[in-house]
Short mmCIF file of C-alpha atoms in Angstrom, two decimals:
data_model
loop_
_atom_site.label_atom_id
_atom_site.label_comp_id
_atom_site.label_asym_id
_atom_site.label_seq_id
_atom_site.Cartn_x
_atom_site.Cartn_y
_atom_site.Cartn_z
CA ARG A 245 -8.34 -20.43 3.83
CA ALA A 246 -6.15 -18.31 1.57
CA MET A 247 -4.15 -17.01 4.53
CA ARG A 248 -3.53 -20.57 5.74
CA ARG A 249 -2.14 -21.40 2.31
CA GLY A 250 0.23 -18.44 2.60
CA VAL A 251 -1.56 -16.28 0.04
CA ARG A 252 -1.37 -12.54 0.72
CA VAL A 253 -4.83 -11.25 1.67
CA SER A 254 -6.00 -7.68 2.19
CA THR A 255 -9.26 -5.95 3.01
CA ALA A 256 -10.62 -2.45 2.82
CA GLN A 257 -12.31 -2.91 6.20
CA ALA A 258 -10.88 -0.74 8.98
CA SER A 259 -9.94 -2.43 12.23
CA THR A 260 -12.27 -2.14 15.20
CA HIS A 261 -9.74 0.14 16.90
CA GLU A 262 -9.61 2.43 13.85
CA ARG A 263 -13.40 2.63 13.78
CA HIS A 264 -13.51 3.49 17.49
CA LEU A 265 -10.98 6.28 16.95
CA HIS A 266 -13.11 7.60 14.09
CA TYR A 267 -16.29 7.71 16.22
CA ALA A 268 -14.42 9.55 18.99
CA ARG A 269 -12.93 12.04 16.53
CA LEU A 270 -16.33 12.81 15.00
CA LEU A 271 -17.93 13.34 18.39
CA ALA A 272 -15.05 15.59 19.44
CA GLN A 273 -15.72 17.68 16.34
CA TRP A 274 -19.56 17.75 16.29
CA PRO A 275 -22.26 17.92 18.99
CA ARG A 276 -24.44 15.27 17.23
CA VAL A 277 -23.45 12.68 14.63
CA LEU A 278 -25.63 10.53 12.37
CA TYR A 279 -23.91 7.36 11.17
CA LEU A 280 -25.60 5.64 8.21
CA CYS A 281 -23.84 2.27 8.25
CA VAL A 282 -23.39 0.04 5.25
CA GLY A 283 -25.78 -2.87 5.80
CA SER A 284 -24.66 -4.96 8.77
CA VAL A 285 -24.87 -8.17 6.78
CA TYR A 286 -22.08 -6.83 4.55
CA THR A 287 -19.62 -5.29 7.06
CA GLY A 288 -20.52 -5.65 10.72
CA ASN A 289 -20.07 -1.88 11.13
CA HIS A 290 -23.44 -1.48 12.83
CA GLN A 291 -22.61 -3.97 15.60
CA VAL A 292 -19.20 -2.36 16.21
CA ALA A 293 -20.72 1.13 16.37
CA LYS A 294 -23.53 0.05 18.71
CA ALA A 295 -21.05 -1.67 21.04
CA TRP A 296 -18.85 1.45 21.10
CA GLN A 297 -21.89 3.68 21.64
CA GLY A 298 -22.98 1.67 24.68
CA SER A 299 -19.56 1.76 26.30
CA HIS A 300 -18.68 5.47 25.89
CA PRO A 301 -20.20 8.45 27.70
CA SER A 302 -20.38 10.49 24.49
CA GLY A 303 -22.16 7.61 22.73
CA GLU A 304 -25.60 9.12 23.35
CA ARG A 305 -24.70 11.87 20.86
CA LEU A 306 -24.20 9.26 18.11
CA THR A 307 -27.31 8.19 16.17
CA ILE A 308 -26.71 4.95 14.28
CA VAL A 309 -28.85 3.67 11.40
CA ASP A 310 -28.21 0.24 9.88
CA SER A 311 -28.98 1.03 6.26
CA GLY A 312 -29.29 -2.55 5.07
CA ALA A 313 -27.80 -1.13 1.88
CA ALA A 314 -24.53 -0.98 0.03
CA SER A 315 -22.96 1.12 -2.71
CA GLY A 316 -25.38 3.02 -4.97
CA ARG A 317 -28.56 2.78 -2.90
CA LEU A 318 -26.77 4.00 0.20
CA ALA A 319 -25.09 6.81 -1.74
CA VAL A 320 -28.44 8.13 -3.00
CA VAL A 321 -29.89 8.09 0.51
CA VAL A 322 -26.80 9.75 2.01
CA ARG A 323 -27.11 12.51 -0.59
CA GLN A 324 -30.76 13.13 0.36
CA VAL A 325 -29.87 13.23 4.05
CA ALA A 326 -26.93 15.60 3.40
CA LEU A 327 -29.20 17.99 1.50
CA ALA A 328 -31.71 17.96 4.38
CA ALA A 329 -28.88 18.55 6.88
CA ARG A 330 -27.75 21.53 4.83
CA ARG A 331 -31.27 22.96 5.21
CA GLY A 332 -30.94 22.66 9.01
CA ALA A 333 -32.83 19.44 9.85
CA ASP A 334 -31.98 17.94 13.25
CA VAL A 335 -30.40 14.50 13.68
CA GLY A 336 -33.68 12.80 14.60
CA GLU A 337 -35.39 14.18 11.52
CA LEU A 338 -32.41 13.14 9.37
CA ALA A 339 -32.51 9.59 10.76
CA ARG A 340 -36.25 9.33 10.01
CA LEU A 341 -35.64 10.66 6.49
CA ALA A 342 -32.88 8.09 5.96
CA VAL A 343 -35.05 5.18 7.11
CA ALA A 344 -37.97 6.31 4.91
CA ALA A 345 -35.68 6.78 1.89
CA LEU A 346 -34.07 3.36 2.45
CA GLU A 347 -37.52 1.77 2.38
CA ARG A 348 -38.19 3.33 -1.05
CA ALA A 349 -34.76 3.18 -2.69
CA GLU A 350 -33.85 0.25 -4.91
CA GLU A 351 -30.57 -0.81 -6.47
CA PHE A 352 -29.89 -3.22 -9.31
CA ILE A 353 -26.43 -4.55 -10.12
CA PHE A 354 -26.03 -5.98 -13.60
CA VAL A 355 -23.42 -8.74 -13.44
CA GLU A 356 -21.63 -9.08 -16.77
CA ARG A 357 -19.51 -12.17 -16.07
CA LEU A 358 -20.26 -14.87 -13.53
CA GLU A 359 -16.56 -15.75 -13.45
CA TYR A 360 -16.01 -12.95 -10.91
CA LEU A 361 -18.71 -14.27 -8.58
CA ALA A 362 -17.02 -17.67 -8.69
CA ARG A 363 -13.61 -16.14 -7.93
CA GLY A 364 -15.12 -14.47 -4.86
CA GLY A 365 -16.64 -17.76 -3.70
CA ARG A 366 -20.23 -16.59 -4.27
CA MET A 367 -20.98 -19.39 -6.73
CA SER A 368 -19.37 -22.53 -8.13
CA LYS A 369 -16.84 -22.33 -10.94
CA THR A 370 -18.88 -24.85 -12.93
CA GLY A 371 -22.09 -22.85 -12.52
CA ALA A 372 -20.27 -19.67 -13.53
CA TRP A 373 -18.77 -21.32 -16.61
CA PHE A 374 -22.16 -22.63 -17.78
CA GLY A 375 -23.89 -19.33 -17.07
CA ASP A 376 -21.26 -17.39 -19.01
CA ALA A 377 -21.35 -19.94 -21.87
CA LEU A 378 -25.15 -19.66 -22.11
CA GLY A 379 -25.04 -15.87 -21.88
CA LEU A 380 -27.06 -15.74 -18.67
CA ALA A 381 -26.47 -12.63 -16.58
CA PRO A 382 -28.10 -12.19 -13.18
CA VAL A 383 -29.41 -8.90 -11.86
CA VAL A 384 -28.56 -8.63 -8.17
CA SER A 385 -30.05 -6.32 -5.56
CA PRO A 386 -28.60 -5.72 -2.08
CA PHE A 387 -31.10 -6.22 0.76
CA PRO A 388 -30.67 -6.00 4.54
CA ASP A 389 -30.29 -9.80 4.72
CA GLY A 390 -27.83 -10.00 1.80
CA ALA A 391 -27.75 -9.78 -1.96
CA ARG A 392 -30.54 -11.49 -3.92
CA LYS A 393 -30.86 -12.40 -7.56
CA VAL A 394 -33.93 -10.51 -8.81
CA ALA A 395 -33.74 -11.35 -12.52
CA LEU A 396 -31.80 -13.40 -15.05
CA LEU A 397 -31.15 -11.79 -18.43
CA ARG A 398 -29.73 -13.17 -21.67
CA ARG A 399 -28.67 -10.20 -23.78
CA PRO A 400 -26.95 -6.90 -22.91
CA GLU A 401 -29.89 -4.93 -24.36
CA ASP A 402 -32.19 -6.72 -21.91
CA ARG A 403 -30.48 -4.77 -19.10
CA LEU A 404 -31.76 -1.43 -20.38
CA ALA A 405 -35.27 -2.83 -20.88
CA PHE A 406 -35.23 -4.26 -17.33
CA ALA A 407 -34.02 -0.95 -15.87
CA CYS A 408 -36.70 1.00 -17.77
CA ARG A 409 -39.43 -1.36 -16.51
CA GLN A 410 -38.24 -0.83 -12.93
CA VAL A 411 -38.29 2.95 -13.30
CA GLU A 412 -41.77 2.81 -14.85
CA ARG A 413 -42.98 0.59 -12.00
CA VAL A 414 -41.61 2.93 -9.34
CA PHE A 415 -43.00 6.08 -10.91
CA ALA A 416 -46.33 4.61 -12.06
CA GLY A 417 -48.03 5.87 -8.90
CA GLY A 418 -46.72 9.41 -9.35
#
């Protein structure tokens, strides 16, 4: 809609052609490649990679995992996989490690101002104004099917208490 109104619009998303060039370059450099995609619901990278994989002879050397994740959760999993790769794990083992880690990893985004969600079209301006006026701040978590609100907090100090409860819950079983 913004483009139709003549507003300048940009994106950080690479074009399909640029992504295809990247896959080819990686496979020219390495015998096997593991691609941990940002969750497909957020970018469409998984679909583009799978399509490329199926149409290129070197595609069988590319292992693709749709992480269902974004930002912090994906970064933590990528770090674990990179450490295992450094120890000499093969691509299949790395992919299994990534999937297992993604099932365990959690991420919580503490939204300070709802105004920014409204600007991005993720909620109404009226709802954002009332939420900000009442001091309500959602806690959002990215899932494979999209971001979900997992809590609603009133005070900034409630964020730390929420985060501590989540850590205690996760580590309660050892």
